[in-house]
CSV table of C-alpha atoms in Angstrom, one decimal:
chain,number,residue,atom,x,y,z
A,1,UNK,CA,36.1,15.9,-5.1
A,2,UNK,CA,32.6,16.9,-3.7
A,3,UNK,CA,30.5,13.6,-3.8
A,4,UNK,CA,26.5,13.2,-4.7
A,5,UNK,CA,24.3,12.8,-1.5
A,6,UNK,CA,21.8,10.9,-3.0
A,7,UNK,CA,19.8,8.0,-3.1
A,8,UNK,CA,20.2,5.3,-5.8
A,9,UNK,CA,17.7,3.4,-7.2
A,10,UNK,CA,18.5,0.3,-9.6
A,11,UNK,CA,15.6,-1.9,-11.2
A,12,UNK,CA,17.1,-5.2,-13.2
A,13,UNK,CA,14.0,-4.6,-15.3
A,14,UNK,CA,11.7,-2.3,-16.6
A,15,UNK,CA,9.0,-0.7,-14.1
A,16,UNK,CA,5.9,-2.7,-15.2
A,17,UNK,CA,3.7,-4.9,-13.0
A,18,UNK,CA,0.9,-6.6,-14.5
A,19,UNK,CA,-2.5,-7.0,-12.0
A,20,UNK,CA,-3.5,-10.7,-11.2
A,21,UNK,CA,0.4,-11.6,-11.8
A,22,UNK,CA,2.5,-12.6,-8.3
A,23,UNK,CA,5.3,-11.2,-9.9
A,24,UNK,CA,7.4,-8.4,-8.5
A,25,UNK,CA,9.9,-5.8,-9.9
A,26,UNK,CA,12.6,-5.5,-7.2
A,27,UNK,CA,14.2,-1.9,-6.5
A,28,UNK,CA,17.6,-1.9,-5.2
A,29,UNK,CA,18.3,1.0,-2.9
A,30,UNK,CA,21.7,2.3,-1.5
A,31,UNK,CA,23.7,5.5,-1.0
A,32,UNK,CA,25.5,7.5,-3.7
A,33,UNK,CA,28.4,8.4,-0.7
A,34,UNK,CA,29.2,8.4,2.8
A,35,UNK,CA,27.1,9.8,5.1
A,36,UNK,CA,28.3,11.2,8.1
A,37,UNK,CA,25.1,10.0,10.3
A,38,UNK,CA,22.7,7.2,9.9
A,39,UNK,CA,19.8,8.3,7.2
A,40,UNK,CA,16.7,7.0,7.3
A,41,UNK,CA,14.3,6.4,4.1
A,42,UNK,CA,10.6,6.5,4.3
A,43,UNK,CA,8.6,4.6,1.7
A,44,UNK,CA,5.2,5.5,0.1
A,45,UNK,CA,3.7,5.3,-3.3
A,46,UNK,CA,1.2,7.5,-5.2
A,47,UNK,CA,-1.5,5.0,-5.3
A,48,UNK,CA,-2.1,2.3,-3.1
A,49,UNK,CA,-5.1,0.7,-5.1
A,50,UNK,CA,-2.4,0.4,-8.2
A,51,UNK,CA,0.8,-1.1,-6.3
A,52,UNK,CA,2.2,-2.0,-3.3
A,53,UNK,CA,5.5,-1.7,-1.7
A,54,UNK,CA,6.9,-4.8,1.2
A,55,UNK,CA,8.5,-2.2,3.2
A,56,UNK,CA,7.4,1.7,4.9
A,57,UNK,CA,10.9,2.4,5.5
A,58,UNK,CA,14.7,1.4,5.8
A,59,UNK,CA,18.1,3.0,7.5
A,60,UNK,CA,21.3,3.3,6.2
A,61,UNK,CA,24.6,4.0,8.9
A,62,UNK,CA,27.6,5.0,7.7
A,63,UNK,CA,29.1,1.6,8.1
A,64,UNK,CA,26.7,-0.1,5.7
A,65,UNK,CA,26.2,2.9,3.3
A,66,UNK,CA,26.6,1.1,0.3
A,67,UNK,CA,25.3,-2.5,0.9
A,68,UNK,CA,21.7,-2.4,-1.3
A,69,UNK,CA,18.8,-3.1,0.3
A,70,UNK,CA,15.6,-4.2,-1.7
A,71,UNK,CA,12.4,-3.3,-1.8
A,72,UNK,CA,10.0,-5.7,-3.4
A,73,UNK,CA,7.0,-3.4,-5.7
A,74,UNK,CA,4.0,-5.6,-6.7
A,75,UNK,CA,0.5,-4.7,-8.8
A,76,UNK,CA,-3.0,-4.4,-6.6
A,77,UNK,CA,-5.8,-6.5,-8.9
A,78,UNK,CA,-8.6,-4.5,-8.4
A,79,UNK,CA,-11.3,-5.7,-10.5
A,80,UNK,CA,-11.9,-2.3,-11.8
A,81,UNK,CA,-11.3,-1.5,-15.8
A,82,UNK,CA,-9.3,1.4,-15.6
A,83,UNK,CA,-6.5,0.5,-18.2
A,84,UNK,CA,-2.8,0.9,-17.7
A,85,UNK,CA,-2.1,3.2,-14.8
A,86,UNK,CA,1.2,5.0,-14.0
A,87,UNK,CA,2.0,5.6,-10.3
A,88,UNK,CA,5.2,6.4,-8.4
A,89,UNK,CA,7.1,5.1,-5.5
A,90,UNK,CA,8.4,8.3,-3.2
A,91,UNK,CA,11.2,7.6,-1.0
A,92,UNK,CA,12.2,10.6,1.2
A,93,UNK,CA,15.4,10.7,3.3
A,94,UNK,CA,15.9,12.0,6.5
A,95,UNK,CA,19.4,12.5,8.6
A,96,UNK,CA,21.2,14.8,11.0
A,97,UNK,CA,23.7,14.7,8.2
A,98,UNK,CA,22.2,17.9,6.2
A,99,UNK,CA,23.3,16.5,3.1
A,100,UNK,CA,21.4,13.3,3.3
A,101,UNK,CA,18.4,15.3,4.8
A,102,UNK,CA,15.1,15.9,2.7
A,103,UNK,CA,16.1,13.8,-0.7
A,104,UNK,CA,13.2,12.8,-2.7
A,105,UNK,CA,14.1,9.6,-5.4
A,106,UNK,CA,11.2,8.7,-6.9
A,107,UNK,CA,10.2,5.6,-9.4
A,108,UNK,CA,7.7,5.6,-12.1
A,109,UNK,CA,5.4,2.5,-12.2
A,110,UNK,CA,3.0,1.5,-14.7
A,111,UNK,CA,0.3,-1.4,-13.5
A,112,UNK,CA,-1.0,-3.2,-17.0
A,113,UNK,CA,-4.7,-3.7,-16.1
A,114,UNK,CA,-6.0,-7.3,-17.0
A,115,UNK,CA,-9.8,-6.5,-16.2
A,116,UNK,CA,-12.3,-6.6,-19.1
A,117,UNK,CA,-15.5,-5.1,-19.1
A,118,UNK,CA,-18.3,-7.9,-20.5
A,119,UNK,CA,-20.8,-10.1,-18.2
A,120,UNK,CA,-21.4,-13.4,-17.8
A,121,UNK,CA,-25.2,-15.1,-18.6
A,122,UNK,CA,-25.8,-18.2,-16.7
A,123,UNK,CA,-29.4,-20.1,-17.5
A,124,UNK,CA,-31.2,-23.1,-16.7
A,125,UNK,CA,-33.4,-23.1,-20.3
A,126,UNK,CA,-34.1,-26.3,-21.8
A,127,UNK,CA,-36.1,-26.6,-24.5
A,128,UNK,CA,-39.7,-26.4,-23.8
A,129,UNK,CA,-42.8,-27.6,-25.8
A,130,UNK,CA,-44.5,-24.9,-27.7
A,131,UNK,CA,-47.1,-23.0,-25.4
A,132,UNK,CA,-46.2,-25.3,-22.5
A,133,UNK,CA,-46.3,-22.3,-20.6
A,134,UNK,CA,-42.6,-23.3,-18.9
A,135,UNK,CA,-40.5,-20.7,-17.6
A,136,UNK,CA,-36.7,-20.6,-17.2
A,137,UNK,CA,-34.4,-17.9,-15.5
A,138,UNK,CA,-30.8,-16.5,-16.0
A,139,UNK,CA,-28.5,-15.0,-14.1
A,140,UNK,CA,-25.8,-11.9,-15.0
A,141,UNK,CA,-22.9,-11.1,-13.6
A,142,UNK,CA,-20.7,-8.4,-15.0
A,143,UNK,CA,-17.2,-9.5,-15.5
A,144,UNK,CA,-15.6,-6.8,-13.6
A,145,UNK,CA,-16.3,-3.8,-11.0
A,146,UNK,CA,-18.1,-0.5,-13.3
A,147,UNK,CA,-17.0,3.0,-12.8
A,148,UNK,CA,-20.5,3.7,-13.1
A,149,UNK,CA,-24.1,2.5,-13.3
A,150,UNK,CA,-24.3,-0.5,-16.0
A,151,UNK,CA,-27.9,-1.1,-17.9
A,152,UNK,CA,-28.5,-4.5,-19.7
A,153,UNK,CA,-31.4,-4.3,-21.4
A,154,UNK,CA,-33.5,-7.2,-21.6
A,155,UNK,CA,-35.6,-8.4,-24.5
A,156,UNK,CA,-36.2,-11.8,-27.0
A,157,UNK,CA,-35.0,-11.6,-30.0
A,158,UNK,CA,-38.6,-13.6,-31.4
A,159,UNK,CA,-41.2,-12.3,-29.5
A,160,UNK,CA,-43.5,-14.5,-31.1
A,161,UNK,CA,-41.8,-17.6,-29.5
A,162,UNK,CA,-39.9,-16.3,-26.2
A,163,UNK,CA,-41.3,-13.7,-23.8
A,164,UNK,CA,-39.2,-11.9,-21.1
A,165,UNK,CA,-41.8,-12.0,-18.1
A,166,UNK,CA,-39.6,-10.1,-15.6
A,167,UNK,CA,-37.4,-6.7,-15.6
A,168,UNK,CA,-37.3,-5.6,-19.1
A,169,UNK,CA,-33.5,-4.1,-17.8
A,170,UNK,CA,-30.8,-4.7,-15.2
A,171,UNK,CA,-28.7,-2.3,-13.9
A,172,UNK,CA,-25.6,-3.0,-11.8
């Protein structure tokens, strides 16, 4: 009877995390068989701008090898419209027990993007009598961080009634 020397990763739900959500996915980790020496597990992520973990390492002993230890995985809310992104949690074992030393387990997660491209325009505009020379200002803010320059052209839909007196375009 030959036992395998692996890190077992169990998830109770699908490996999906949503940006802007405080929920997390629990990954329960244990060893597939009893080691002869302690086993350390180094934990990292392939894209820390998308997912984060609550532990960078954990260890198993020959006495507690089969007692699951929980790792919590959650999203990072990045404010960038980048679509759904796949990234991995990578767990690497090291031990004086050569059967466990160097073993790697990866779990792939999908971060569901919550960011929307758009702009918010606010104004102190009011009604003005015709030919009064009154002015109004507007503020424009992007709803998400752009990945490249964004230019918004500013114009009037009726130049006989309203004129744009400052920049004809805004660049973010």
